[in-house]
Short mmCIF file of C-alpha atoms and ligand atoms in Angstrom, two decimals:
data_model
loop_
_atom_site.label_atom_id
_atom_site.label_comp_id
_atom_site.label_asym_id
_atom_site.label_seq_id
_atom_site.Cartn_x
_atom_site.Cartn_y
_atom_site.Cartn_z
CA MET A 2 -0.06 25.80 16.78
CA PRO A 3 -0.27 22.17 15.97
CA GLU A 4 2.87 20.23 17.07
CA LEU A 5 4.08 18.72 13.98
CA GLU A 6 3.85 22.07 12.19
CA ASN A 7 5.60 23.06 14.82
CA LEU A 8 8.46 20.78 14.87
CA ALA A 9 8.31 20.86 10.20
CA LYS A 10 9.13 24.60 11.30
CA GLN A 11 12.25 24.20 13.33
CA LEU A 12 13.48 21.24 10.92
CA ILE A 13 13.33 24.05 8.26
CA LEU A 14 15.19 27.15 10.45
CA LYS A 15 17.62 24.96 11.38
CA ASN A 16 18.42 22.38 8.14
CA GLY A 17 16.99 24.69 5.42
CA PRO A 18 14.29 22.94 3.32
CA LEU A 19 12.40 19.62 3.46
CA ARG A 20 12.07 17.51 1.53
CA LEU A 21 8.62 15.53 0.26
CA ASP A 22 9.41 12.54 1.26
CA GLN A 23 11.10 14.42 5.00
CA PHE A 24 7.84 15.90 5.44
CA MET A 25 5.78 13.13 4.89
CA GLU A 26 7.40 10.65 7.27
CA LEU A 27 7.47 12.97 10.06
CA ALA A 28 3.53 13.25 9.52
CA LEU A 29 2.40 9.95 9.01
CA LEU A 30 5.18 7.81 11.05
CA HIS A 31 6.16 10.25 14.17
CA PRO A 32 6.39 8.17 17.30
CA THR A 33 4.10 10.36 19.05
CA TYR A 34 2.04 13.11 16.60
CA GLY A 35 2.57 11.06 13.16
CA TYR A 36 -0.97 10.24 11.62
CA TYR A 37 -0.25 6.20 11.73
CA ASN A 38 0.12 6.48 15.12
CA LYS A 39 -2.81 8.02 16.65
CA ARG A 40 -5.21 5.70 17.98
CA GLN A 41 -7.89 4.72 15.24
CA PRO A 42 -6.44 6.45 11.64
CA ILE A 43 -8.46 3.38 9.83
CA GLY A 44 -12.13 2.67 9.06
CA LYS A 45 -15.31 3.58 10.00
CA ILE A 46 -14.22 5.91 12.74
CA GLY A 47 -11.16 7.11 11.14
CA THR A 48 -10.71 9.40 8.35
CA PHE A 49 -10.50 7.18 5.72
CA THR A 50 -11.58 3.75 5.23
CA THR A 51 -9.74 0.62 3.21
CA ALA A 52 -11.54 -1.99 1.22
CA PRO A 53 -11.00 -4.80 4.07
CA GLU A 54 -12.30 -2.43 6.20
CA MET A 55 -15.53 -1.84 3.66
CA THR A 56 -16.66 -5.48 3.71
CA GLN A 57 -15.25 -9.32 5.01
CA ILE A 58 -15.24 -10.60 1.13
CA PHE A 59 -12.16 -8.69 0.45
CA GLY A 60 -9.83 -10.35 2.53
CA GLU A 61 -11.47 -13.60 2.22
CA LEU A 62 -10.81 -13.74 -1.65
CA ILE A 63 -7.86 -13.15 -1.34
CA GLY A 64 -7.08 -15.87 1.12
CA LEU A 65 -8.74 -18.12 -1.34
CA CYS A 66 -6.62 -16.85 -4.00
CA PHE A 67 -3.46 -17.80 -2.08
CA ALA A 68 -4.65 -21.00 -1.12
CA HIS A 69 -5.61 -22.34 -4.60
CA ARG A 70 -2.36 -21.57 -5.61
CA TRP A 71 -0.53 -23.11 -2.68
CA LYS A 72 -2.81 -26.34 -2.97
CA GLN A 73 -1.56 -26.14 -6.95
CA PHE A 74 2.12 -25.71 -6.12
CA TYR A 75 2.61 -26.10 -2.41
CA PRO A 76 0.72 -28.87 -1.41
CA HIS A 77 1.59 -29.48 2.36
CA GLN A 78 4.75 -27.51 2.63
CA GLU A 79 5.21 -24.60 5.21
CA PHE A 80 5.44 -20.98 3.70
CA ALA A 81 5.44 -17.48 5.06
CA LEU A 82 2.65 -14.91 4.68
CA LEU A 83 3.21 -11.96 4.97
CA GLU A 84 1.45 -8.59 4.66
CA LEU A 85 2.83 -5.03 4.59
CA GLY A 86 1.26 -2.48 6.55
CA PRO A 87 -1.44 -4.67 7.55
CA GLY A 88 -3.75 -1.79 9.28
CA ARG A 89 -5.80 -2.63 12.05
CA GLY A 90 -4.93 -6.55 10.75
CA THR A 91 -9.05 -6.73 9.36
CA LEU A 92 -7.65 -7.95 5.61
CA MET A 93 -5.47 -10.56 7.73
CA ALA A 94 -7.99 -11.62 9.92
CA ASP A 95 -10.50 -12.27 6.80
CA CYS A 96 -8.44 -13.88 4.73
CA LEU A 97 -7.40 -16.33 7.53
CA ARG A 98 -10.47 -16.63 8.30
CA ALA A 99 -11.36 -18.22 5.47
CA THR A 100 -8.91 -20.20 4.63
CA SER A 101 -9.28 -22.06 7.77
CA GLY A 102 -11.31 -24.52 6.05
CA ILE A 103 -8.86 -25.66 3.92
CA GLU A 104 -6.70 -28.65 4.90
CA GLN A 105 -3.53 -28.10 5.88
CA PHE A 106 -3.17 -24.28 4.87
CA ASN A 107 -3.21 -22.26 7.72
CA PRO A 108 -1.49 -25.08 10.09
CA SER A 109 1.38 -24.83 7.21
CA CYS A 110 1.47 -20.78 7.37
CA ARG A 111 3.93 -18.58 9.36
CA LEU A 112 2.31 -15.36 9.78
CA PHE A 113 4.95 -12.12 9.19
CA LEU A 114 3.70 -8.51 9.27
CA PHE A 115 6.01 -5.51 7.99
CA GLU A 116 4.46 -2.41 10.55
CA ARG A 117 5.99 0.44 11.86
CA SER A 118 3.53 2.28 13.79
CA THR A 119 2.67 1.29 17.50
CA SER A 120 -0.46 1.54 17.77
CA LEU A 121 -1.28 -0.15 14.74
CA LYS A 122 0.59 -2.68 15.90
CA ALA A 123 -1.29 -3.43 19.04
CA GLN A 124 -4.47 -3.48 17.11
CA GLN A 125 -2.80 -5.98 14.84
CA LYS A 126 -2.10 -7.99 17.95
CA CYS A 127 -5.00 -7.57 19.27
CA ARG A 128 -6.61 -9.45 15.99
CA LEU A 129 -4.19 -11.90 14.91
CA ASN A 130 -2.47 -12.78 18.39
CA HIS A 131 -3.89 -16.22 17.34
CA TYR A 132 -2.23 -17.10 14.30
CA GLN A 133 1.40 -16.02 16.39
CA PRO A 134 2.37 -13.54 13.93
CA THR A 135 5.87 -12.32 13.53
CA TRP A 136 6.38 -8.35 13.78
CA ILE A 137 9.41 -7.75 10.83
CA ASP A 138 11.13 -4.15 9.90
CA ARG A 139 13.20 -6.28 7.33
CA LEU A 140 12.30 -8.13 4.58
CA ASP A 141 15.62 -10.42 4.70
CA THR A 142 14.95 -12.09 7.76
CA LEU A 143 12.00 -14.09 6.25
CA PRO A 144 12.59 -18.01 6.11
CA GLN A 145 13.82 -19.95 2.77
CA MET A 146 10.22 -21.26 2.12
CA PRO A 147 7.77 -20.35 -0.57
CA LEU A 148 6.35 -16.50 0.02
CA PHE A 149 2.76 -15.16 -0.07
CA VAL A 150 2.66 -11.62 -0.14
CA ILE A 151 0.10 -9.35 0.41
CA ALA A 152 -0.08 -5.44 0.23
CA ASN A 153 -3.54 -3.19 -0.14
CA GLU A 154 -3.32 0.25 0.03
CA PHE A 155 0.89 0.14 1.76
CA PHE A 156 3.06 1.66 -1.11
CA ASP A 157 1.08 4.82 -1.25
CA ALA A 158 1.79 5.89 2.23
CA LEU A 159 5.58 5.68 1.50
CA PRO A 160 7.23 9.10 1.29
CA VAL A 161 7.36 9.65 -1.85
CA ARG A 162 9.48 12.85 -3.71
CA GLN A 163 8.32 14.63 -6.58
CA PHE A 164 10.78 16.41 -9.03
CA GLN A 165 9.55 19.40 -12.48
CA ARG A 166 11.83 18.88 -15.22
CA GLY A 167 13.38 21.51 -16.17
CA LYS A 168 15.89 22.15 -19.62
CA VAL A 169 17.80 19.01 -19.26
CA ALA A 170 17.39 18.05 -15.38
CA TRP A 171 15.36 18.16 -12.62
CA LYS A 172 14.36 20.81 -9.98
CA GLU A 173 13.16 19.27 -6.78
CA LYS A 174 9.85 20.51 -5.10
CA VAL A 175 11.11 21.26 -1.33
CA ILE A 176 8.66 22.69 1.61
CA ASP A 177 10.16 25.96 3.04
CA LEU A 178 9.00 28.72 5.13
CA SER A 179 7.63 31.96 3.64
CA LYS A 180 5.88 34.51 5.79
CA GLY A 181 6.53 31.87 8.32
CA ARG A 182 3.97 29.38 6.85
CA LEU A 183 5.06 26.32 5.17
CA ASP A 184 5.07 26.48 1.40
CA TYR A 185 6.09 24.96 -1.52
CA ARG A 186 9.19 25.74 -3.86
CA PHE A 187 11.10 24.52 -6.20
CA GLN A 188 15.41 24.14 -5.61
CA CYS A 189 17.54 24.52 -8.43
CA GLU A 190 17.30 22.47 -11.61
CA ALA A 191 20.18 19.47 -11.24
CA PRO A 192 20.80 15.80 -12.65
CA PHE A 193 19.30 13.28 -10.31
CA GLU A 194 20.08 9.71 -11.67
CA PRO A 195 17.45 7.43 -10.49
CA LEU A 196 15.06 10.04 -13.20
CA ASN A 197 17.48 9.82 -16.46
CA CYS A 198 15.11 7.32 -17.53
CA ARG A 199 12.20 9.67 -17.62
CA LEU A 200 14.58 12.48 -19.78
CA SER A 201 13.08 11.24 -22.99
CA ASP A 202 9.65 10.65 -22.28
CA THR A 203 8.78 14.62 -19.87
CA GLN A 204 8.82 17.27 -21.25
CA GLU A 205 10.37 20.73 -19.20
CA GLY A 206 7.65 21.86 -16.51
CA ASP A 207 6.08 18.34 -16.36
CA LEU A 208 6.16 16.88 -12.64
CA ILE A 209 6.59 13.65 -11.76
CA GLU A 210 7.10 11.64 -8.43
CA HIS A 211 9.45 9.10 -7.04
CA ARG A 212 9.35 6.87 -3.84
CA GLU A 213 12.64 5.83 -3.01
CA GLY A 214 11.58 2.87 -0.41
CA THR A 215 9.70 1.32 -3.52
CA GLY A 216 12.24 -0.54 -5.33
CA GLU A 217 14.52 -2.15 -2.50
CA LEU A 218 11.40 -3.57 -1.06
CA ILE A 219 9.88 -5.29 -3.99
CA GLU A 220 13.05 -6.39 -5.55
CA ALA A 221 13.44 -8.52 -1.83
CA ILE A 222 9.48 -9.46 -2.43
CA ALA A 223 10.69 -10.43 -6.15
CA ARG A 224 13.88 -12.51 -5.31
CA GLY A 225 12.26 -14.58 -2.49
CA ILE A 226 9.32 -15.30 -4.63
CA LYS A 227 11.94 -16.40 -6.96
CA ASN A 228 14.13 -18.19 -4.82
CA ASN A 229 11.77 -20.47 -2.93
CA GLY A 230 8.23 -19.79 -5.10
CA GLY A 231 4.84 -18.22 -3.98
CA MET A 232 3.18 -15.39 -5.43
CA GLY A 233 2.66 -11.81 -4.05
CA LEU A 234 -0.18 -9.41 -4.49
CA ILE A 235 0.24 -5.86 -4.43
CA ILE A 236 -3.11 -3.31 -5.08
CA ASP A 237 -3.35 0.18 -4.84
CA TYR A 238 -4.31 3.02 -6.55
CA GLY A 239 -2.25 4.47 -9.15
CA GLU A 240 -0.91 4.31 -12.91
CA ILE A 241 1.58 2.87 -15.01
CA LYS A 242 3.58 5.48 -15.33
CA SER A 243 4.24 8.22 -12.77
CA GLN A 244 3.18 12.00 -14.35
CA GLY A 245 1.47 14.95 -12.47
CA ASP A 246 1.49 15.66 -8.98
CA THR A 247 -0.93 13.10 -7.37
CA PHE A 248 0.29 13.98 -3.77
CA GLN A 249 -3.30 14.42 -1.31
CA ALA A 250 -4.53 14.79 2.02
CA ILE A 251 -8.30 13.13 3.56
CA GLY A 252 -8.94 14.86 6.67
CA GLN A 253 -11.64 14.38 8.67
CA GLN A 254 -14.15 16.32 6.16
CA GLY A 255 -12.39 15.07 2.74
CA PHE A 256 -9.61 16.55 1.01
CA THR A 257 -7.61 19.05 2.77
CA ASP A 258 -4.76 21.06 2.26
CA THR A 259 -1.14 19.24 1.83
CA LEU A 260 0.48 21.43 4.34
CA SER A 261 -2.19 21.79 7.33
CA ASN A 262 -2.04 20.54 10.19
CA PRO A 263 0.31 17.56 9.47
CA GLY A 264 -0.63 14.51 12.40
CA GLU A 265 -4.15 14.88 11.54
CA SER A 266 -4.86 14.00 7.81
CA ASP A 267 -3.23 11.37 5.90
CA LEU A 268 -0.89 11.58 2.98
CA THR A 269 -0.81 9.57 -0.35
CA ALA A 270 0.51 9.82 -3.70
CA HIS A 271 0.03 7.68 -6.40
CA VAL A 272 1.92 4.02 -6.91
CA ASP A 273 3.86 4.48 -9.65
CA PHE A 274 3.26 0.17 -11.22
CA GLY A 275 5.64 0.68 -14.36
CA SER A 276 8.46 1.01 -11.83
CA MET A 277 7.79 -1.29 -9.67
CA ILE A 278 7.10 -3.65 -12.66
CA SER A 279 10.83 -3.30 -13.89
CA VAL A 280 12.61 -3.88 -10.69
CA ALA A 281 10.37 -6.91 -10.30
CA HIS A 282 11.37 -8.23 -14.15
CA ASN A 283 14.58 -8.88 -13.07
CA PHE A 284 13.93 -11.80 -10.98
CA VAL A 285 9.86 -13.00 -11.60
CA ASP A 286 6.97 -12.53 -14.04
CA THR A 287 4.38 -10.11 -12.98
CA CYS A 288 0.90 -9.35 -14.41
CA LEU A 289 -0.70 -6.24 -13.73
CA THR A 290 -5.32 -5.79 -14.07
CA GLU A 291 -7.35 -3.50 -12.49
CA GLN A 292 -9.11 -3.93 -8.74
CA GLY A 293 -12.53 -4.21 -10.41
CA THR A 294 -11.31 -7.31 -12.62
CA LEU A 295 -9.46 -9.10 -10.10
CA LEU A 296 -12.21 -9.31 -7.71
CA SER A 297 -15.02 -10.09 -10.42
CA ASN A 298 -12.51 -12.78 -11.41
CA LEU A 299 -12.56 -14.06 -8.17
CA GLY A 300 -15.91 -14.56 -7.73
CA ILE A 301 -17.05 -11.16 -5.73
CA GLN A 302 -20.51 -11.81 -7.12
CA ILE A 303 -21.64 -14.83 -6.24
CA ARG A 304 -19.94 -14.51 -2.35
CA SER A 305 -21.35 -11.14 -2.04
CA GLN A 306 -25.15 -12.85 -3.33
CA HIS A 307 -24.29 -15.57 -0.36
CA LEU A 308 -23.86 -13.28 2.26
CA ALA A 309 -27.18 -10.49 1.05
CA GLN A 310 -28.84 -13.56 2.05
CA ASN A 311 -28.65 -12.57 5.59
CA MET A 312 -29.12 -9.43 5.60
CA ARG A 313 -32.11 -6.84 5.65
CA GLY A 314 -32.70 -3.01 5.71
CA LEU A 315 -29.78 -1.08 6.13
CA GLU A 316 -27.13 -3.62 6.82
CA LEU A 317 -27.96 -4.97 2.89
CA GLU A 318 -27.65 -1.39 1.49
CA SER A 319 -24.50 -0.89 2.95
CA HIS A 320 -23.25 -4.24 1.95
CA TRP A 321 -24.08 -3.24 -1.98
CA ALA A 322 -23.01 -0.17 -1.77
CA ALA A 323 -19.25 -1.28 -0.37
CA ILE A 324 -19.20 -4.37 -3.29
CA ASN A 325 -20.36 -1.67 -5.77
CA ARG A 326 -17.94 0.63 -4.54
CA LEU A 327 -15.15 -1.45 -4.36
CA VAL A 328 -15.84 -2.42 -8.02
CA HIS A 329 -17.41 0.00 -10.37
CA PRO A 330 -15.19 1.24 -13.02
CA GLN A 331 -15.97 4.78 -12.00
CA GLU A 332 -15.53 3.88 -7.83
CA MET A 333 -12.57 2.28 -7.29
CA GLY A 334 -12.50 -0.90 -9.91
CA ARG A 335 -9.99 1.10 -12.24
CA LEU A 336 -8.41 3.56 -10.76
CA PHE A 337 -7.18 0.57 -8.18
CA LYS A 338 -5.17 -1.66 -9.86
CA ALA A 339 -3.71 -5.41 -8.66
CA LEU A 340 0.00 -6.33 -9.43
CA THR A 341 0.43 -9.89 -9.50
CA LEU A 342 4.33 -11.68 -9.57
CA PHE A 343 4.78 -14.84 -9.95
CA PRO A 344 7.54 -17.37 -10.12
CA LYS A 345 8.85 -17.32 -14.02
CA ASN A 346 7.58 -19.93 -16.16
CA THR A 347 4.75 -20.80 -14.23
CA SER A 348 0.83 -20.02 -15.22
CA ILE A 349 -0.31 -16.82 -13.97
CA PRO A 350 -2.47 -16.91 -10.60
CA GLU A 351 -6.17 -17.18 -10.30
CA GLY A 352 -8.38 -13.56 -10.71
CA PHE A 353 -5.33 -12.36 -13.25
N1 LIG B 405 -3.46 -2.40 4.26
C1 LIG B 405 -4.20 -1.90 5.27
C2 LIG B 405 -3.63 -0.52 6.11
C3 LIG B 405 -3.54 0.88 5.10
S1 LIG B 405 -2.63 2.06 5.45
C4 LIG B 405 -5.94 -1.79 4.80
O1 LIG B 405 -6.19 -1.80 3.19
O2 LIG B 405 -6.87 -1.11 5.42
C5 LIG B 405 -0.88 1.54 5.63
C6 LIG B 405 -0.62 0.78 6.64
O3 LIG B 405 1.27 0.79 5.85
C7 LIG B 405 -1.03 0.96 7.83
O4 LIG B 405 -0.88 -0.31 8.64
C8 LIG B 405 0.14 1.93 8.08
O5 LIG B 405 0.99 2.25 9.59
C9 LIG B 405 1.86 1.11 7.25
N2 LIG B 405 2.69 1.74 7.03
C10 LIG B 405 2.73 3.20 6.42
N3 LIG B 405 4.49 3.28 6.19
C11 LIG B 405 5.01 2.66 6.23
C12 LIG B 405 6.52 2.08 6.93
N4 LIG B 405 7.15 3.16 6.13
N5 LIG B 405 6.88 1.16 7.04
C13 LIG B 405 6.13 0.04 7.42
N6 LIG B 405 4.76 -0.22 7.41
C14 LIG B 405 4.16 1.69 7.12
#
């Protein structure tokens, strides 16, 4: 039996059912067997791929978007550049290569990486050492300077809880043992204060998702941007409001059962952009758009044509396939959204 399945069963026997967020934390971040601590979870030989792993243009456009804002509002000022969940460091490497020609931008940048996986930290170090990054595990340690933040497919990996609406309160979905196997069941109905606001727009039987860690992170980012300027860019798949079960597992062969082989598949759930926006609005302004729209506005077509000039055959084909996948409404273009956070009473960032 795989180690993590065994461990989950032992925990249930000892302490009772596991909440979904506890199971996700174990499966993704266990120091030895967690999915993100295995050798190569992301990219071409990993089980899933992300936008920056498909094309260098993704990171480049983000870099140029940040540089544009920096030049406009904070020219020559030192600033903090923070990436949450930098994966293999590809996005940041492309971002800072693209901005290397912009006068004083890279020399003014202090790079911070927020990452829990030891094996991915090692890869980030190889890729980004040249920029002397600092790894942080808390956002309140950031310096008081304009803050530029990127998080791509980070929030979807944070542990999520699921609740089914009962008559007047919520039944949490948990993982228990059934005939010796891991299986889902619902707890008894009980009040859950953070979801009081969803009692009015849900009906008995509806399922919604709730991510505990998101609010705190968004608040820290928004507060930093309010106090020191800068901008945030959060790109992920999700909707304005959580509605329905979006918890999924992607393994070597594509979609797989969420409870089978923990540690062997990537577990994610859609991001609830509405709850992020309501936290952020206490400090900053926000704007939400679709990934396809953002990339098109930032000039993905022109940059792709330029890069394509030096490509032939299969390379050219996979180049255009990647671009299409990122922007087409029926691929990632619409499902993936981009949220920007920026100081109140300033212009909306480029691309939105
Ligand atoms: N942004 C990258 C990687 C996305 S995968 C890309 O676009 O390719 C999710 C990333 O978030 C990984 O680097 C993973 O190790 C990190 N991560 C997941 N949960 C985390 C947590 N709780 N705290 C910090 N980093 C986390």
